Every structure is written in C-alpha cells, then in structure tokens.
CSV table of C-alpha atoms in Angstrom, one decimal:
chain,number,residue,atom,x,y,z
F,1086,UNK,CA,73.2,117.1,203.0
F,1087,UNK,CA,73.4,113.6,204.4
F,1088,UNK,CA,76.5,111.5,203.5
F,1089,UNK,CA,76.0,107.8,203.6
F,1090,UNK,CA,78.9,105.8,204.9
F,1091,UNK,CA,80.0,103.1,202.5
F,1092,UNK,CA,81.2,99.9,204.1
F,1093,UNK,CA,83.3,97.1,202.6
F,1094,UNK,CA,80.1,95.0,202.5
F,1095,UNK,CA,78.3,97.6,200.4
F,1096,UNK,CA,77.5,96.1,197.1
F,1097,UNK,CA,79.3,97.7,194.1
F,1098,UNK,CA,77.6,97.7,190.7
F,1099,UNK,CA,80.8,96.9,188.8
F,1100,UNK,CA,82.0,93.3,188.5
F,1101,UNK,CA,85.6,94.4,188.2
F,1102,UNK,CA,85.5,96.6,191.3
F,1103,UNK,CA,83.7,94.0,193.3
F,1104,UNK,CA,86.2,91.2,192.5
F,1105,UNK,CA,89.2,93.5,192.9
F,1106,UNK,CA,87.9,94.5,196.4
F,1107,UNK,CA,87.4,90.8,197.3
F,1108,UNK,CA,90.9,90.0,195.9
F,1109,UNK,CA,92.5,92.8,198.0
F,1110,UNK,CA,90.6,91.5,201.2
F,1111,UNK,CA,91.8,87.9,200.5
F,1112,UNK,CA,95.3,89.0,199.6
F,1113,UNK,CA,95.6,90.9,202.9
F,1114,UNK,CA,94.5,87.8,204.9
F,1115,UNK,CA,97.0,85.5,203.0
F,1116,UNK,CA,99.8,88.0,203.3
F,1117,UNK,CA,99.2,88.2,207.1
F,1118,UNK,CA,99.2,84.4,207.3
F,1119,UNK,CA,102.4,84.0,205.2
F,1120,UNK,CA,104.4,86.9,206.6
F,1121,UNK,CA,106.0,84.8,209.4
F,1122,UNK,CA,107.4,82.6,206.6
F,1123,UNK,CA,108.8,85.6,204.8
F,1124,UNK,CA,106.4,85.3,201.9
F,1125,UNK,CA,103.7,87.3,200.3
F,1126,UNK,CA,100.6,85.7,198.7
F,1127,UNK,CA,101.9,86.5,195.2
F,1128,UNK,CA,105.2,84.6,195.9
F,1129,UNK,CA,103.3,81.7,197.5
F,1130,UNK,CA,101.1,81.5,194.4
F,1131,UNK,CA,104.1,81.2,192.2
F,1132,UNK,CA,105.7,78.6,194.4
F,1133,UNK,CA,102.4,76.7,194.4
F,1134,UNK,CA,102.0,76.9,190.6
F,1135,UNK,CA,105.6,75.7,190.1
F,1136,UNK,CA,105.0,72.8,192.5
F,1137,UNK,CA,102.1,71.7,190.3
F,1138,UNK,CA,103.6,72.3,186.9
F,1139,UNK,CA,107.3,71.4,187.4
F,1140,UNK,CA,109.4,73.3,184.9
F,1141,UNK,CA,107.5,75.7,182.8
F,1142,UNK,CA,108.3,78.6,180.5
F,1143,UNK,CA,108.0,82.0,182.1
F,1144,UNK,CA,105.4,82.9,179.4
F,1145,UNK,CA,103.2,79.9,180.1
F,1146,UNK,CA,103.5,80.6,183.9
F,1147,UNK,CA,102.3,84.2,183.2
F,1148,UNK,CA,99.3,82.9,181.2
F,1149,UNK,CA,98.5,80.3,183.9
F,1150,UNK,CA,98.5,83.0,186.6
F,1151,UNK,CA,97.1,85.8,184.3
F,1152,UNK,CA,100.1,87.9,185.3
F,1153,UNK,CA,101.6,90.6,183.1
F,1154,UNK,CA,105.2,90.0,182.0
F,1155,UNK,CA,106.7,92.9,183.9
F,1156,UNK,CA,105.1,91.9,187.2
F,1157,UNK,CA,106.1,88.3,186.8
F,1158,UNK,CA,109.6,89.1,185.8
F,1159,UNK,CA,110.1,91.4,188.8
F,1160,UNK,CA,108.7,88.8,191.2
F,1161,UNK,CA,110.7,85.9,189.7
F,1162,UNK,CA,113.9,88.0,189.9
F,1163,UNK,CA,113.3,88.5,193.6
F,1164,UNK,CA,112.5,84.8,194.1
F,1165,UNK,CA,115.6,83.8,192.1
F,1166,UNK,CA,117.8,86.1,194.3
F,1167,UNK,CA,116.4,84.4,197.4
F,1168,UNK,CA,117.2,81.0,195.9
F,1169,UNK,CA,113.6,79.8,195.6
F,1170,UNK,CA,113.5,79.2,191.9
F,1171,UNK,CA,115.9,77.9,189.3
F,1172,UNK,CA,116.0,79.3,185.8
F,1173,UNK,CA,117.4,78.3,182.5
F,1174,UNK,CA,117.4,79.9,179.1
F,1175,UNK,CA,115.1,78.6,176.3
F,1176,UNK,CA,115.6,78.4,172.6
F,1177,UNK,CA,116.2,82.1,172.2
F,1178,UNK,CA,117.1,84.9,174.6
F,1179,UNK,CA,113.5,85.9,175.1
F,1180,UNK,CA,112.5,82.5,176.5
F,1181,UNK,CA,113.2,81.5,180.1
F,1182,UNK,CA,112.2,78.3,181.9
F,1183,UNK,CA,111.6,78.2,185.6
F,1184,UNK,CA,111.1,75.6,188.3
F,1185,UNK,CA,111.3,75.3,192.1
F,1186,UNK,CA,114.8,75.0,193.5
F,1187,UNK,CA,115.5,72.8,196.5
F,1188,UNK,CA,115.2,75.9,198.7
F,1189,UNK,CA,112.0,76.8,197.0
F,1190,UNK,CA,110.5,73.4,197.7
F,1191,UNK,CA,111.5,73.8,201.4
F,1192,UNK,CA,110.0,77.3,201.5
F,1193,UNK,CA,106.8,76.1,199.9
F,1194,UNK,CA,106.6,73.2,202.4
F,1195,UNK,CA,107.0,75.4,205.4
F,1196,UNK,CA,104.5,78.0,204.1
F,1197,UNK,CA,102.0,75.3,203.3
F,1198,UNK,CA,101.1,75.0,207.0
F,1199,UNK,CA,99.9,78.5,207.6
F,1200,UNK,CA,98.3,78.6,204.2
F,1201,UNK,CA,96.4,75.4,204.9
F,1202,UNK,CA,95.3,76.7,208.3
F,1203,UNK,CA,93.9,79.9,206.7
F,1204,UNK,CA,92.2,77.8,203.9
F,1205,UNK,CA,90.6,75.6,206.6
F,1206,UNK,CA,89.5,78.6,208.6
F,1207,UNK,CA,88.0,80.4,205.6
F,1208,UNK,CA,86.3,77.2,204.3
F,1209,UNK,CA,84.8,76.6,207.8
F,1210,UNK,CA,83.4,80.2,208.0
F,1211,UNK,CA,82.0,80.0,204.5
F,1212,UNK,CA,80.8,76.5,204.5
F,1213,UNK,CA,81.9,73.8,202.0
F,1214,UNK,CA,79.1,74.6,199.5
F,1215,UNK,CA,79.9,78.3,199.3
F,1216,UNK,CA,83.6,77.6,199.3
F,1217,UNK,CA,83.3,75.3,196.3
F,1218,UNK,CA,81.0,77.7,194.5
F,1219,UNK,CA,83.5,80.6,195.0
F,1220,UNK,CA,86.3,78.5,193.6
F,1221,UNK,CA,84.2,77.5,190.7
F,1222,UNK,CA,83.1,81.1,190.1
F,1223,UNK,CA,86.7,82.3,190.2
F,1224,UNK,CA,87.6,79.6,187.6
F,1225,UNK,CA,84.6,80.5,185.5
F,1226,UNK,CA,85.3,84.2,185.6
F,1227,UNK,CA,88.9,83.6,184.5
F,1228,UNK,CA,87.8,81.4,181.7
F,1229,UNK,CA,85.1,83.7,180.4
F,1230,UNK,CA,87.3,86.8,180.6
F,1231,UNK,CA,90.0,84.9,178.7
F,1232,UNK,CA,87.5,84.0,176.0
F,1233,UNK,CA,86.3,87.6,175.8
F,1234,UNK,CA,89.8,88.8,174.8
F,1235,UNK,CA,90.4,89.4,171.1
F,1236,UNK,CA,92.6,86.7,169.7
F,1237,UNK,CA,92.1,84.4,172.6
F,1238,UNK,CA,93.5,80.9,172.2
F,1239,UNK,CA,91.3,79.4,174.9
C-alpha cells in the first residue's frame, strides 16, 4: 500500500479547512514578527481595530472581528491587565465599552513597524494584484458568511 505524503500546499476540498489552514500559516508568521514586541497577532488585531474605531462596545468589537464573546473577553482581560486598553461600563452591567489606553497606543505604534515590514514582505512576494485580490476575497468571504447566518443583520 502506497501512502501519499500530504504537503501544506496540497489543495483541500473544503473551503473551511483551506481557509483555516491559510489563517494558521499567516497567524504563525505574524506571531513571529510581533513576538519581540510582546504581542500575539490576535492582540495586535484588537489594538489595530481600536485604533480605527476609537471607543466601541465590546459586543460591536466582537462583531467587527467575528470573535466569540468568551475569546474576546479573555483577550481583553489580559490586555486590560497589561494596561493596553481602557474599559468603562455601559448602560447595564452586560455592556462594556473599550478603547486604547495611552500605553495601548504606544504598544500599537511600536508593533506597527514589524507588522508593516511583514506586510510589505508578503505583498512583495505575492505581488500587488494578488495581495489586493486576497484582501478582497477575505472581506467577501466574511460578508457572505455573515449573510448566510440565520437572523443576520448584514
């Protein structure tokens, strides 16, 4: 019996499996680039989102990033402990509003350099046309999957 070796470049027939594999590969690269700054890609993403949105409810941040409440709460708790985000209560005890703290803005600014270097290296390897297609595809996939959910408001 001959066993064929599967490589990371072997096409997978499942859209979910293919994109999860690609996401893991990208996450590993970004984690490696951000590690000297003491950040993981997930934390950088939240810092970046908060730099774009300003103050935002935790629920809306979760929707923006398509993150489940438990994962977001755990990550925000760690980031708050490190002083990177400021948080205030909302209208009721379930609602929390978050924004970058001064330390979070400084952390984001320092991490921007290795993040941008990696972005430039990846864009150069892929070519601008492919890079832009990938970004558009990621946005389109997110939009179409959100539309496919029952009760979607998008």
